[in-house]
PDB file of N, CA and C in Angstrom:
ATOM      1  N   MET A   1     115.800  81.849  85.844  1.00  0.00           N
ATOM      2  CA  MET A   1     116.732  82.046  86.941  1.00  0.00           C
ATOM      3  C   MET A   1     117.029  83.537  87.136  1.00  0.00           C
ATOM      4  N   ASN A   2     117.296  84.256  86.023  1.00  0.00           N
ATOM      5  CA  ASN A   2     117.574  85.689  86.122  1.00  0.00           C
ATOM      6  C   ASN A   2     116.378  86.458  86.655  1.00  0.00           C
ATOM      7  N   ASP A   3     115.169  86.073  86.192  1.00  0.00           N
ATOM      8  CA  ASP A   3     113.962  86.743  86.680  1.00  0.00           C
ATOM      9  C   ASP A   3     113.809  86.557  88.187  1.00  0.00           C
ATOM     10  N   GLU A   4     114.144  85.355  88.650  1.00  0.00           N
ATOM     11  CA  GLU A   4     114.044  85.077  90.085  1.00  0.00           C
ATOM     12  C   GLU A   4     115.044  85.928  90.870  1.00  0.00           C
ATOM     13  N   LEU A   5     116.262  86.076  90.343  1.00  0.00           N
ATOM     14  CA  LEU A   5     117.272  86.902  91.010  1.00  0.00           C
ATOM     15  C   LEU A   5     116.856  88.365  91.038  1.00  0.00           C
ATOM     16  N   VAL A   6     116.308  88.846  89.926  1.00  0.00           N
ATOM     17  CA  VAL A   6     115.837  90.228  89.862  1.00  0.00           C
ATOM     18  C   VAL A   6     114.724  90.439  90.884  1.00  0.00           C
ATOM     19  N   SER A   7     113.826  89.469  90.979  1.00  0.00           N
ATOM     20  CA  SER A   7     112.728  89.557  91.940  1.00  0.00           C
ATOM     21  C   SER A   7     113.250  89.583  93.374  1.00  0.00           C
ATOM     22  N   ILE A   8     114.228  88.742  93.662  1.00  0.00           N
ATOM     23  CA  ILE A   8     114.815  88.707  95.005  1.00  0.00           C
ATOM     24  C   ILE A   8     115.515  90.029  95.311  1.00  0.00           C
ATOM     25  N   GLU A   9     116.292  90.549  94.343  1.00  0.00           N
ATOM     26  CA  GLU A   9     116.986  91.824  94.542  1.00  0.00           C
ATOM     27  C   GLU A   9     115.990  92.954  94.769  1.00  0.00           C
ATOM     28  N   SER A  10     114.919  92.956  93.989  1.00  0.00           N
ATOM     29  CA  SER A  10     113.887  93.981  94.131  1.00  0.00           C
ATOM     30  C   SER A  10     113.238  93.902  95.510  1.00  0.00           C
ATOM     31  N   THR A  11     112.938  92.685  95.938  1.00  0.00           N
ATOM     32  CA  THR A  11     112.326  92.490  97.254  1.00  0.00           C
ATOM     33  C   THR A  11     113.261  92.959  98.357  1.00  0.00           C
ATOM     34  N   LEU A  12     114.545  92.615  98.255  1.00  0.00           N
ATOM     35  CA  LEU A  12     115.507  93.026  99.277  1.00  0.00           C
ATOM     36  C   LEU A  12     115.698  94.539  99.289  1.00  0.00           C
ATOM     37  N   THR A  13     115.677  95.158  98.107  1.00  0.00           N
ATOM     38  CA  THR A  13     115.785  96.615  98.028  1.00  0.00           C
ATOM     39  C   THR A  13     114.580  97.258  98.695  1.00  0.00           C
ATOM     40  N   ASP A  14     113.379  96.750  98.388  1.00  0.00           N
ATOM     41  CA  ASP A  14     112.161  97.271  99.021  1.00  0.00           C
ATOM     42  C   ASP A  14     112.229  97.082 100.533  1.00  0.00           C
ATOM     43  N   TYR A  15     112.667  95.910 100.946  1.00  0.00           N
ATOM     44  CA  TYR A  15     112.782  95.610 102.377  1.00  0.00           C
ATOM     45  C   TYR A  15     113.738  96.590 103.045  1.00  0.00           C
ATOM     46  N   SER A  16     114.861  96.852 102.404  1.00  0.00           N
ATOM     47  CA  SER A  16     115.860  97.768 102.949  1.00  0.00           C
ATOM     48  C   SER A  16     115.284  99.178 103.096  1.00  0.00           C
ATOM     49  N   LYS A  17     114.573  99.641 102.070  1.00  0.00           N
ATOM     50  CA  LYS A  17     113.970 100.979 102.121  1.00  0.00           C
ATOM     51  C   LYS A  17     112.963 101.079 103.262  1.00  0.00           C
ATOM     52  N   VAL A  18     112.097 100.082 103.364  1.00  0.00           N
ATOM     53  CA  VAL A  18     111.078 100.100 104.410  1.00  0.00           C
ATOM     54  C   VAL A  18     111.734  99.981 105.782  1.00  0.00           C
ATOM     55  N   ASN A  19     112.781  99.172 105.876  1.00  0.00           N
ATOM     56  CA  ASN A  19     113.494  99.025 107.143  1.00  0.00           C
ATOM     57  C   ASN A  19     114.101 100.361 107.583  1.00  0.00           C
ATOM     58  N   LYS A  20     114.638 101.130 106.622  1.00  0.00           N
ATOM     59  CA  LYS A  20     115.182 102.451 106.941  1.00  0.00           C
ATOM     60  C   LYS A  20     114.070 103.369 107.438  1.00  0.00           C
ATOM     61  N   GLU A  21     112.895 103.288 106.807  1.00  0.00           N
ATOM     62  CA  GLU A  21     111.756 104.094 107.246  1.00  0.00           C
ATOM     63  C   GLU A  21     111.360 103.726 108.673  1.00  0.00           C
ATOM     64  N   ILE A  22     111.340 102.426 108.962  1.00  0.00           N
ATOM     65  CA  ILE A  22     111.001 101.983 110.318  1.00  0.00           C
ATOM     66  C   ILE A  22     112.034 102.520 111.309  1.00  0.00           C
ATOM     67  N   GLY A  23     113.306 102.474 110.931  1.00  0.00           N
ATOM     68  CA  GLY A  23     114.356 103.019 111.791  1.00  0.00           C
ATOM     69  C   GLY A  23     114.155 104.503 112.043  1.00  0.00           C
ATOM     70  N   SER A  24     113.781 105.228 111.008  1.00  0.00           N
ATOM     71  CA  SER A  24     113.525 106.659 111.138  1.00  0.00           C
ATOM     72  C   SER A  24     112.342 106.919 112.070  1.00  0.00           C
ATOM     73  N   VAL A  25     111.283 106.140 111.896  1.00  0.00           N
ATOM     74  CA  VAL A  25     110.106 106.288 112.748  1.00  0.00           C
ATOM     75  C   VAL A  25     110.459 105.943 114.196  1.00  0.00           C
ATOM     76  N   ASP A  26     111.236 104.872 114.391  1.00  0.00           N
ATOM     77  CA  ASP A  26     111.674 104.497 115.743  1.00  0.00           C
ATOM     78  C   ASP A  26     112.452 105.636 116.400  1.00  0.00           C
ATOM     79  N   TYR A  27     113.345 106.254 115.629  1.00  0.00           N
ATOM     80  CA  TYR A  27     114.146 107.354 116.159  1.00  0.00           C
ATOM     81  C   TYR A  27     113.244 108.516 116.573  1.00  0.00           C
ATOM     82  N   GLN A  28     112.289 108.870 115.692  1.00  0.00           N
ATOM     83  CA  GLN A  28     111.364 109.958 116.008  1.00  0.00           C
ATOM     84  C   GLN A  28     110.537 109.635 117.255  1.00  0.00           C
ATOM     85  N   MET A  29     110.086 108.377 117.356  1.00  0.00           N
ATOM     86  CA  MET A  29     109.311 107.971 118.526  1.00  0.00           C
ATOM     87  C   MET A  29     110.155 108.091 119.793  1.00  0.00           C
ATOM     88  N   HIS A  30     111.426 107.723 119.697  1.00  0.00           N
ATOM     89  CA  HIS A  30     112.326 107.814 120.847  1.00  0.00           C
ATOM     90  C   HIS A  30     112.493 109.273 121.274  1.00  0.00           C
ATOM     91  N   GLN A  31     112.707 110.154 120.306  1.00  0.00           N
ATOM     92  CA  GLN A  31     112.868 111.577 120.602  1.00  0.00           C
ATOM     93  C   GLN A  31     111.610 112.136 121.264  1.00  0.00           C
ATOM     94  N   ILE A  32     110.457 111.780 120.713  1.00  0.00           N
ATOM     95  CA  ILE A  32     109.193 112.271 121.262  1.00  0.00           C
ATOM     96  C   ILE A  32     108.971 111.712 122.666  1.00  0.00           C
ATOM     97  N   SER A  33     109.295 110.441 122.862  1.00  0.00           N
ATOM     98  CA  SER A  33     109.156 109.847 124.197  1.00  0.00           C
ATOM     99  C   SER A  33     110.036 110.575 125.210  1.00  0.00           C
ATOM    100  N   ASP A  34     111.252 110.932 124.795  1.00  0.00           N
ATOM    101  CA  ASP A  34     112.136 111.702 125.679  1.00  0.00           C
ATOM    102  C   ASP A  34     111.516 113.054 126.019  1.00  0.00           C
ATOM    103  N   ASP A  35     110.950 113.719 125.001  1.00  0.00           N
ATOM    104  CA  ASP A  35     110.311 115.019 125.227  1.00  0.00           C
ATOM    105  C   ASP A  35     109.115 114.885 126.172  1.00  0.00           C
ATOM    106  N   ILE A  36     108.330 113.833 125.983  1.00  0.00           N
ATOM    107  CA  ILE A  36     107.175 113.603 126.862  1.00  0.00           C
ATOM    108  C   ILE A  36     107.659 113.372 128.293  1.00  0.00           C
ATOM    109  N   TRP A  37     108.697 112.559 128.441  1.00  0.00           N
ATOM    110  CA  TRP A  37     109.234 112.280 129.772  1.00  0.00           C
ATOM    111  C   TRP A  37     109.709 113.572 130.432  1.00  0.00           C
ATOM    112  N   ASP A  38     110.434 114.404 129.671  1.00  0.00           N
ATOM    113  CA  ASP A  38     110.911 115.684 130.211  1.00  0.00           C
ATOM    114  C   ASP A  38     109.746 116.549 130.673  1.00  0.00           C
ATOM    115  N   LEU A  39     108.693 116.601 129.859  1.00  0.00           N
ATOM    116  CA  LEU A  39     107.529 117.402 130.237  1.00  0.00           C
ATOM    117  C   LEU A  39     106.851 116.843 131.484  1.00  0.00           C
ATOM    118  N   GLU A  40     106.771 115.526 131.565  1.00  0.00           N
ATOM    119  CA  GLU A  40     106.132 114.909 132.732  1.00  0.00           C
ATOM    120  C   GLU A  40     106.925 115.191 134.009  1.00  0.00           C
ATOM    121  N   GLN A  41     108.248 115.217 133.896  1.00  0.00           N
ATOM    122  CA  GLN A  41     109.082 115.461 135.078  1.00  0.00           C
ATOM    123  C   GLN A  41     108.921 116.885 135.590  1.00  0.00           C
ATOM    124  N   GLY A  42     108.817 117.833 134.688  1.00  0.00           N
ATOM    125  CA  GLY A  42     108.704 119.231 135.093  1.00  0.00           C
ATOM    126  C   GLY A  42     107.304 119.772 134.891  1.00  0.00           C
ATOM    127  N   TYR A  43     106.338 118.870 134.811  1.00  0.00           N
ATOM    128  CA  TYR A  43     104.975 119.258 134.469  1.00  0.00           C
ATOM    129  C   TYR A  43     104.365 120.170 135.528  1.00  0.00           C
ATOM    130  N   GLN A  44     103.925 121.320 135.080  1.00  0.00           N
ATOM    131  CA  GLN A  44     103.203 122.258 135.933  1.00  0.00           C
ATOM    132  C   GLN A  44     101.913 122.577 135.208  1.00  0.00           C
ATOM    133  N   ASP A  45     101.037 123.259 135.875  1.00  0.00           N
ATOM    134  CA  ASP A  45      99.760 123.578 135.242  1.00  0.00           C
ATOM    135  C   ASP A  45      99.927 124.804 134.352  1.00  0.00           C
ATOM    136  N   CYS A  46     100.740 124.639 133.350  1.00  0.00           N
ATOM    137  CA  CYS A  46     101.019 125.708 132.396  1.00  0.00           C
ATOM    138  C   CYS A  46     100.397 125.305 131.069  1.00  0.00           C
ATOM    139  N   SER A  47      99.583 126.152 130.494  1.00  0.00           N
ATOM    140  CA  SER A  47      98.850 125.779 129.280  1.00  0.00           C
ATOM    141  C   SER A  47      99.785 125.471 128.114  1.00  0.00           C
ATOM    142  N   GLU A  48     100.930 126.161 128.029  1.00  0.00           N
ATOM    143  CA  GLU A  48     101.867 125.903 126.935  1.00  0.00           C
ATOM    144  C   GLU A  48     102.473 124.503 127.063  1.00  0.00           C
ATOM    145  N   GLU A  49     102.893 124.136 128.263  1.00  0.00           N
ATOM    146  CA  GLU A  49     103.448 122.801 128.472  1.00  0.00           C
ATOM    147  C   GLU A  49     102.380 121.736 128.270  1.00  0.00           C
ATOM    148  N   LYS A  50     101.177 122.037 128.710  1.00  0.00           N
ATOM    149  CA  LYS A  50     100.076 121.085 128.559  1.00  0.00           C
ATOM    150  C   LYS A  50      99.793 120.845 127.077  1.00  0.00           C
ATOM    151  N   SER A  51      99.800 121.902 126.284  1.00  0.00           N
ATOM    152  CA  SER A  51      99.578 121.774 124.836  1.00  0.00           C
ATOM    153  C   SER A  51     100.692 120.961 124.184  1.00  0.00           C
ATOM    154  N   ALA A  52     101.931 121.223 124.568  1.00  0.00           N
ATOM    155  CA  ALA A  52     103.067 120.480 124.013  1.00  0.00           C
ATOM    156  C   ALA A  52     102.961 119.009 124.387  1.00  0.00           C
ATOM    157  N   TYR A  53     102.574 118.740 125.618  1.00  0.00           N
ATOM    158  CA  TYR A  53     102.426 117.364 126.100  1.00  0.00           C
ATOM    159  C   TYR A  53     101.369 116.629 125.284  1.00  0.00           C
ATOM    160  N   ILE A  54     100.233 117.246 125.099  1.00  0.00           N
ATOM    161  CA  ILE A  54      99.141 116.627 124.323  1.00  0.00           C
ATOM    162  C   ILE A  54      99.574 116.406 122.879  1.00  0.00           C
ATOM    163  N   TYR A  55     100.233 117.398 122.277  1.00  0.00           N
ATOM    164  CA  TYR A  55     100.695 117.274 120.896  1.00  0.00           C
ATOM    165  C   TYR A  55     101.688 116.119 120.751  1.00  0.00           C
ATOM    166  N   LEU A  56     102.651 116.036 121.657  1.00  0.00           N
ATOM    167  CA  LEU A  56     103.676 114.997 121.557  1.00  0.00           C
ATOM    168  C   LEU A  56     103.082 113.608 121.750  1.00  0.00           C
ATOM    169  N   LYS A  57     102.137 113.463 122.656  1.00  0.00           N
ATOM    170  CA  LYS A  57     101.495 112.159 122.845  1.00  0.00           C
ATOM    171  C   LYS A  57     100.731 111.767 121.581  1.00  0.00           C
ATOM    172  N   SER A  58     100.085 112.737 120.944  1.00  0.00           N
ATOM    173  CA  SER A  58      99.356 112.486 119.699  1.00  0.00           C
ATOM    174  C   SER A  58     100.321 112.097 118.581  1.00  0.00           C
ATOM    175  N   LYS A  59     101.436 112.813 118.477  1.00  0.00           N
ATOM    176  CA  LYS A  59     102.435 112.541 117.440  1.00  0.00           C
ATOM    177  C   LYS A  59     103.039 111.152 117.632  1.00  0.00           C
ATOM    178  N   ARG A  60     103.315 110.767 118.874  1.00  0.00           N
ATOM    179  CA  ARG A  60     103.868 109.444 119.139  1.00  0.00           C
ATOM    180  C   ARG A  60     102.881 108.368 118.690  1.00  0.00           C
ATOM    181  N   SER A  61     101.615 108.581 118.937  1.00  0.00           N
ATOM    182  CA  SER A  61     100.589 107.624 118.522  1.00  0.00           C
ATOM    183  C   SER A  61     100.562 107.495 116.997  1.00  0.00           C
ATOM    184  N   GLU A  62     100.658 108.620 116.293  1.00  0.00           N
ATOM    185  CA  GLU A  62     100.701 108.599 114.823  1.00  0.00           C
ATOM    186  C   GLU A  62     101.904 107.793 114.331  1.00  0.00           C
ATOM    187  N   LEU A  63     103.058 108.016 114.946  1.00  0.00           N
ATOM    188  CA  LEU A  63     104.275 107.317 114.532  1.00  0.00           C
ATOM    189  C   LEU A  63     104.190 105.825 114.827  1.00  0.00           C
ATOM    190  N   GLU A  64     103.577 105.464 115.940  1.00  0.00           N
ATOM    191  CA  GLU A  64     103.391 104.044 116.246  1.00  0.00           C
ATOM    192  C   GLU A  64     102.509 103.382 115.192  1.00  0.00           C
ATOM    193  N   ASP A  65     101.455 104.087 114.761  1.00  0.00           N
ATOM    194  CA  ASP A  65     100.585 103.564 113.702  1.00  0.00           C
ATOM    195  C   ASP A  65     101.357 103.405 112.395  1.00  0.00           C
ATOM    196  N   MET A  66     102.186 104.410 112.065  1.00  0.00           N
ATOM    197  CA  MET A  66     102.975 104.369 110.833  1.00  0.00           C
ATOM    198  C   MET A  66     103.949 103.191 110.867  1.00  0.00           C
ATOM    199  N   LYS A  67     104.602 102.995 111.996  1.00  0.00           N
ATOM    200  CA  LYS A  67     105.551 101.892 112.132  1.00  0.00           C
ATOM    201  C   LYS A  67     104.833 100.559 111.942  1.00  0.00           C
ATOM    202  N   SER A  68     103.667 100.430 112.527  1.00  0.00           N
ATOM    203  CA  SER A  68     102.882  99.201 112.405  1.00  0.00           C
ATOM    204  C   SER A  68     102.522  98.930 110.943  1.00  0.00           C
ATOM    205  N   LYS A  69     102.142  99.972 110.215  1.00  0.00           N
ATOM    206  CA  LYS A  69     101.792  99.806 108.797  1.00  0.00           C
ATOM    207  C   LYS A  69     103.005  99.374 107.977  1.00  0.00           C
ATOM    208  N   TYR A  70     104.171  99.964 108.257  1.00  0.00           N
ATOM    209  CA  TYR A  70     105.395  99.570 107.555  1.00  0.00           C
ATOM    210  C   TYR A  70     105.715  98.107 107.826  1.00  0.00           C
ATOM    211  N   GLU A  71     105.607  97.704 109.092  1.00  0.00           N
ATOM    212  CA  GLU A  71     105.905  96.317 109.438  1.00  0.00           C
ATOM    213  C   GLU A  71     104.931  95.364 108.757  1.00  0.00           C
ATOM    214  N   GLN A  72     103.660  95.729 108.713  1.00  0.00           N
ATOM    215  CA  GLN A  72     102.668  94.889 108.037  1.00  0.00           C
ATOM    216  C   GLN A  72     102.973  94.780 106.547  1.00  0.00           C
ATOM    217  N   ALA A  73     103.432  95.874 105.947  1.00  0.00           N
ATOM    218  CA  ALA A  73     103.781  95.862 104.524  1.00  0.00           C
ATOM    219  C   ALA A  73     104.949  94.911 104.266  1.00  0.00           C
ATOM    220  N   ILE A  74     105.930  94.925 105.151  1.00  0.00           N
ATOM    221  CA  ILE A  74     107.072  94.015 105.000  1.00  0.00           C
ATOM    222  C   ILE A  74     106.603  92.576 105.085  1.00  0.00           C
ATOM    223  N   TYR A  75     105.825  92.267 106.116  1.00  0.00           N
ATOM    224  CA  TYR A  75     105.366  90.891 106.297  1.00  0.00           C
ATOM    225  C   TYR A  75     104.505  90.439 105.120  1.00  0.00           C
ATOM    226  N   ALA A  76     103.632  91.310 104.646  1.00  0.00           N
ATOM    227  CA  ALA A  76     102.767  90.953 103.516  1.00  0.00           C
ATOM    228  C   ALA A  76     103.602  90.696 102.271  1.00  0.00           C
ATOM    229  N   ARG A  77     104.597  91.535 102.050  1.00  0.00           N
ATOM    230  CA  ARG A  77     105.462  91.388 100.875  1.00  0.00           C
ATOM    231  C   ARG A  77     106.178  90.036 100.899  1.00  0.00           C
ATOM    232  N   PHE A  78     106.718  89.667 102.047  1.00  0.00           N
ATOM    233  CA  PHE A  78     107.444  88.410 102.135  1.00  0.00           C
ATOM    234  C   PHE A  78     106.514  87.207 102.180  1.00  0.00           C
ATOM    235  N   GLU A  79     105.315  87.362 102.723  1.00  0.00           N
ATOM    236  CA  GLU A  79     104.342  86.266 102.689  1.00  0.00           C
ATOM    237  C   GLU A  79     103.959  85.963 101.246  1.00  0.00           C
ATOM    238  N   ASP A  80     103.719  87.019 100.455  1.00  0.00           N
ATOM    239  CA  ASP A  80     103.376  86.839  99.041  1.00  0.00           C
ATOM    240  C   ASP A  80     104.533  86.190  98.293  1.00  0.00           C
ATOM    241  N   TYR A  81     105.752  86.625  98.601  1.00  0.00           N
ATOM    242  CA  TYR A  81     106.915  86.128  97.882  1.00  0.00           C
ATOM    243  C   TYR A  81     107.170  84.654  98.174  1.00  0.00           C
ATOM    244  N   TYR A  82     107.037  84.259  99.433  1.00  0.00           N
ATOM    245  CA  TYR A  82     107.358  82.888  99.812  1.00  0.00           C
ATOM    246  C   TYR A  82     106.162  81.945  99.781  1.00  0.00           C
ATOM    247  N   ALA A  83     104.994  82.472  99.442  1.00  0.00           N
ATOM    248  CA  ALA A  83     103.793  81.614  99.395  1.00  0.00           C
ATOM    249  C   ALA A  83     103.820  80.696  98.196  1.00  0.00           C
TER     250      ALA A  83
END
């Protein structure tokens, strides 16, 4: 019984940590999306703005991939636990 409780507590702690990471990634994605939107609204043929736009779109894609991996890790962890 104690081992089961320890396992549940450990799983919930891991879940909480990963959930915080997902929240952090979501926040970063939101900030980057805002920056991309701002650039698109005032977009001119300026190489500096164009570079920033390309960089931010790339960074958002990286963060989306990271979020997906975190979510998959959570689901895999709970699938293993409840299987």
